[in-house]
Amino acid sequence: MLKGYKDFIMRGNVVDLAIAVILGSAFAKVVESFVAVLMNLMGKVFHQEDFSSFRPWDVPVGAFLTALVSFLMVSAVIYFFVVVPMNRIAIRRAGGVAPEAAPTAEALLAEIRDELRARRP
């Protein structure tokens, strides 16, 4: 029974997942602190820290706007500081050639049509 548990824990994918969760939570703190800086700067521009007190027509939409702006900032930080650099690194490792885009359905159908026409006598 313990051997099976040890085998399960020592599988590569379980250990990789554990490492990913730990690194993800640590990275989330970095992104959250950077977004807090951006929200603070935005608060200085709009003269308020967040939008929680915003209530047009007595509808409390301020908390939603604050969460939405925070989400957009987090996604922008992740995209511009993680995704774009990782894509550039992947392209450099591939020899400087960007991966070829997958053909569209129309292009594939046109290719099949042309092949069928070429086979006709």
PDB file of C-alpha atoms in Angstrom:
ATOM      1  CA  MET A   1       0.000   0.000   0.000  1.00  0.00           C
ATOM      2  CA  LEU A   2       2.766   2.480   0.832  1.00  0.00           C
ATOM      3  CA  LYS A   3       4.725   1.430  -2.237  1.00  0.00           C
ATOM      4  CA  GLY A   4       1.780   2.339  -4.470  1.00  0.00           C
ATOM      5  CA  TYR A   5       1.500   5.738  -2.769  1.00  0.00           C
ATOM      6  CA  LYS A   6       5.243   6.319  -3.167  1.00  0.00           C
ATOM      7  CA  ASP A   7       5.024   5.384  -6.866  1.00  0.00           C
ATOM      8  CA  PHE A   8       2.095   7.779  -7.314  1.00  0.00           C
ATOM      9  CA  ILE A   9       3.858  10.681  -5.601  1.00  0.00           C
ATOM     10  CA  MET A  10       7.137  10.127  -7.420  1.00  0.00           C
ATOM     11  CA  ARG A  11       5.577  10.155 -10.883  1.00  0.00           C
ATOM     12  CA  GLY A  12       6.965  12.962 -12.955  1.00  0.00           C
ATOM     13  CA  ASN A  13       3.643  14.603 -13.695  1.00  0.00           C
ATOM     14  CA  VAL A  14       2.652  14.873 -10.003  1.00  0.00           C
ATOM     15  CA  VAL A  15       5.967  16.447  -9.068  1.00  0.00           C
ATOM     16  CA  ASP A  16       5.803  18.778 -12.094  1.00  0.00           C
ATOM     17  CA  LEU A  17       2.286  19.817 -11.141  1.00  0.00           C
ATOM     18  CA  ALA A  18       3.347  20.526  -7.562  1.00  0.00           C
ATOM     19  CA  ILE A  19       6.235  22.662  -8.786  1.00  0.00           C
ATOM     20  CA  ALA A  20       3.926  24.504 -11.183  1.00  0.00           C
ATOM     21  CA  VAL A  21       1.436  25.273  -8.405  1.00  0.00           C
ATOM     22  CA  ILE A  22       4.167  26.575  -6.094  1.00  0.00           C
ATOM     23  CA  LEU A  23       5.756  28.703  -8.808  1.00  0.00           C
ATOM     24  CA  GLY A  24       2.337  29.894  -9.949  1.00  0.00           C
ATOM     25  CA  SER A  25       1.391  31.092  -6.478  1.00  0.00           C
ATOM     26  CA  ALA A  26       4.736  32.858  -6.080  1.00  0.00           C
ATOM     27  CA  PHE A  27       4.389  34.471  -9.498  1.00  0.00           C
ATOM     28  CA  ALA A  28       0.811  35.511  -8.674  1.00  0.00           C
ATOM     29  CA  LYS A  29       2.150  37.546  -5.745  1.00  0.00           C
ATOM     30  CA  VAL A  30       4.604  39.309  -8.043  1.00  0.00           C
ATOM     31  CA  VAL A  31       1.883  40.102 -10.582  1.00  0.00           C
ATOM     32  CA  GLU A  32      -0.539  41.245  -7.862  1.00  0.00           C
ATOM     33  CA  SER A  33       2.046  43.623  -6.405  1.00  0.00           C
ATOM     34  CA  PHE A  34       2.800  45.043  -9.864  1.00  0.00           C
ATOM     35  CA  VAL A  35      -0.925  45.524 -10.514  1.00  0.00           C
ATOM     36  CA  ALA A  36      -1.215  47.248  -7.121  1.00  0.00           C
ATOM     37  CA  VAL A  37       1.457  49.698  -8.262  1.00  0.00           C
ATOM     38  CA  LEU A  38      -0.423  50.291 -11.516  1.00  0.00           C
ATOM     39  CA  MET A  39      -3.723  50.731  -9.656  1.00  0.00           C
ATOM     40  CA  ASN A  40      -2.031  53.209  -7.325  1.00  0.00           C
ATOM     41  CA  LEU A  41      -0.728  55.194 -10.300  1.00  0.00           C
ATOM     42  CA  MET A  42      -4.160  55.079 -11.893  1.00  0.00           C
ATOM     43  CA  GLY A  43      -5.647  56.223  -8.584  1.00  0.00           C
ATOM     44  CA  LYS A  44      -3.384  59.252  -8.632  1.00  0.00           C
ATOM     45  CA  VAL A  45      -4.601  60.121 -12.134  1.00  0.00           C
ATOM     46  CA  PHE A  46      -8.300  59.692 -11.251  1.00  0.00           C
ATOM     47  CA  HIS A  47      -7.838  60.976  -7.663  1.00  0.00           C
ATOM     48  CA  GLN A  48      -9.134  57.801  -5.993  1.00  0.00           C
ATOM     49  CA  GLU A  49      -7.546  54.437  -5.144  1.00  0.00           C
ATOM     50  CA  ASP A  50     -10.264  52.297  -6.704  1.00  0.00           C
ATOM     51  CA  PHE A  51     -13.757  52.560  -8.091  1.00  0.00           C
ATOM     52  CA  SER A  52     -15.561  50.940  -5.141  1.00  0.00           C
ATOM     53  CA  SER A  53     -17.456  54.129  -4.308  1.00  0.00           C
ATOM     54  CA  PHE A  54     -18.704  54.560  -7.896  1.00  0.00           C
ATOM     55  CA  ARG A  55     -22.524  54.227  -7.836  1.00  0.00           C
ATOM     56  CA  PRO A  56     -24.262  55.608 -10.943  1.00  0.00           C
ATOM     57  CA  TRP A  57     -28.076  55.692 -10.521  1.00  0.00           C
ATOM     58  CA  ASP A  58     -27.504  54.229  -7.049  1.00  0.00           C
ATOM     59  CA  VAL A  59     -26.249  50.943  -8.554  1.00  0.00           C
ATOM     60  CA  PRO A  60     -23.057  49.671  -6.855  1.00  0.00           C
ATOM     61  CA  VAL A  61     -20.909  48.892  -9.895  1.00  0.00           C
ATOM     62  CA  GLY A  62     -17.668  50.214  -8.419  1.00  0.00           C
ATOM     63  CA  ALA A  63     -16.461  46.883  -7.007  1.00  0.00           C
ATOM     64  CA  PHE A  64     -17.099  45.243 -10.370  1.00  0.00           C
ATOM     65  CA  LEU A  65     -15.172  47.984 -12.207  1.00  0.00           C
ATOM     66  CA  THR A  66     -12.253  47.651  -9.790  1.00  0.00           C
ATOM     67  CA  ALA A  67     -12.174  43.861 -10.298  1.00  0.00           C
ATOM     68  CA  LEU A  68     -12.474  44.286 -14.076  1.00  0.00           C
ATOM     69  CA  VAL A  69      -9.643  46.818 -14.294  1.00  0.00           C
ATOM     70  CA  SER A  70      -7.511  44.617 -12.037  1.00  0.00           C
ATOM     71  CA  PHE A  71      -8.205  41.567 -14.228  1.00  0.00           C
ATOM     72  CA  LEU A  72      -7.327  43.490 -17.390  1.00  0.00           C
ATOM     73  CA  MET A  73      -4.085  44.684 -15.812  1.00  0.00           C
ATOM     74  CA  VAL A  74      -3.151  41.183 -14.613  1.00  0.00           C
ATOM     75  CA  SER A  75      -3.823  39.713 -18.053  1.00  0.00           C
ATOM     76  CA  ALA A  76      -1.820  42.507 -19.725  1.00  0.00           C
ATOM     77  CA  VAL A  77       1.122  41.993 -17.363  1.00  0.00           C
ATOM     78  CA  ILE A  78       1.105  38.243 -17.984  1.00  0.00           C
ATOM     79  CA  TYR A  79       0.818  38.705 -21.748  1.00  0.00           C
ATOM     80  CA  PHE A  80       3.471  41.387 -22.183  1.00  0.00           C
ATOM     81  CA  PHE A  81       5.955  40.168 -19.561  1.00  0.00           C
ATOM     82  CA  VAL A  82       5.555  36.380 -19.898  1.00  0.00           C
ATOM     83  CA  VAL A  83       3.844  35.288 -23.121  1.00  0.00           C
ATOM     84  CA  VAL A  84       5.540  37.677 -25.554  1.00  0.00           C
ATOM     85  CA  PRO A  85       9.085  37.043 -24.222  1.00  0.00           C
ATOM     86  CA  MET A  86       8.508  33.275 -24.138  1.00  0.00           C
ATOM     87  CA  ASN A  87       7.287  33.359 -27.746  1.00  0.00           C
ATOM     88  CA  ARG A  88      10.405  35.296 -28.752  1.00  0.00           C
ATOM     89  CA  ILE A  89      12.618  32.775 -26.970  1.00  0.00           C
ATOM     90  CA  ALA A  90      10.807  29.890 -28.696  1.00  0.00           C
ATOM     91  CA  ILE A  91      11.278  31.545 -32.103  1.00  0.00           C
ATOM     92  CA  ARG A  92      14.997  32.072 -31.446  1.00  0.00           C
ATOM     93  CA  ARG A  93      15.402  28.443 -30.419  1.00  0.00           C
ATOM     94  CA  ALA A  94      13.633  27.352 -33.604  1.00  0.00           C
ATOM     95  CA  GLY A  95      16.317  29.091 -35.658  1.00  0.00           C
ATOM     96  CA  GLY A  96      14.645  32.474 -36.021  1.00  0.00           C
ATOM     97  CA  VAL A  97      11.709  31.156 -38.004  1.00  0.00           C
ATOM     98  CA  ALA A  98       8.206  31.778 -36.707  1.00  0.00           C
ATOM     99  CA  PRO A  99       6.009  28.678 -36.653  1.00  0.00           C
ATOM    100  CA  GLU A 100       3.898  28.319 -39.751  1.00  0.00           C
ATOM    101  CA  ALA A 101       0.217  29.038 -39.243  1.00  0.00           C
ATOM    102  CA  ALA A 102      -2.161  26.128 -39.666  1.00  0.00           C
ATOM    103  CA  PRO A 103      -4.074  26.188 -42.953  1.00  0.00           C
ATOM    104  CA  THR A 104      -7.669  27.322 -42.839  1.00  0.00           C
ATOM    105  CA  ALA A 105     -10.568  24.997 -43.539  1.00  0.00           C
ATOM    106  CA  GLU A 106     -11.180  26.770 -46.850  1.00  0.00           C
ATOM    107  CA  ALA A 107      -7.576  26.251 -47.927  1.00  0.00           C
ATOM    108  CA  LEU A 108      -7.727  22.553 -47.044  1.00  0.00           C
ATOM    109  CA  LEU A 109     -11.008  22.106 -48.912  1.00  0.00           C
ATOM    110  CA  ALA A 110      -9.590  23.907 -51.951  1.00  0.00           C
ATOM    111  CA  GLU A 111      -6.545  21.623 -51.866  1.00  0.00           C
ATOM    112  CA  ILE A 112      -8.773  18.525 -51.705  1.00  0.00           C
ATOM    113  CA  ARG A 113     -10.880  19.872 -54.591  1.00  0.00           C
ATOM    114  CA  ASP A 114      -7.772  20.491 -56.699  1.00  0.00           C
ATOM    115  CA  GLU A 115      -6.458  16.993 -55.943  1.00  0.00           C
ATOM    116  CA  LEU A 116      -9.771  15.415 -56.990  1.00  0.00           C
ATOM    117  CA  ARG A 117      -9.824  17.460 -60.202  1.00  0.00           C
ATOM    118  CA  ALA A 118      -6.275  16.399 -60.998  1.00  0.00           C
ATOM    119  CA  ARG A 119      -7.237  12.707 -60.702  1.00  0.00           C
ATOM    120  CA  ARG A 120     -10.062  12.963 -63.241  1.00  0.00           C
ATOM    121  CA  PRO A 121      -9.234  11.708 -66.739  1.00  0.00           C
TER     122      PRO A 121
END
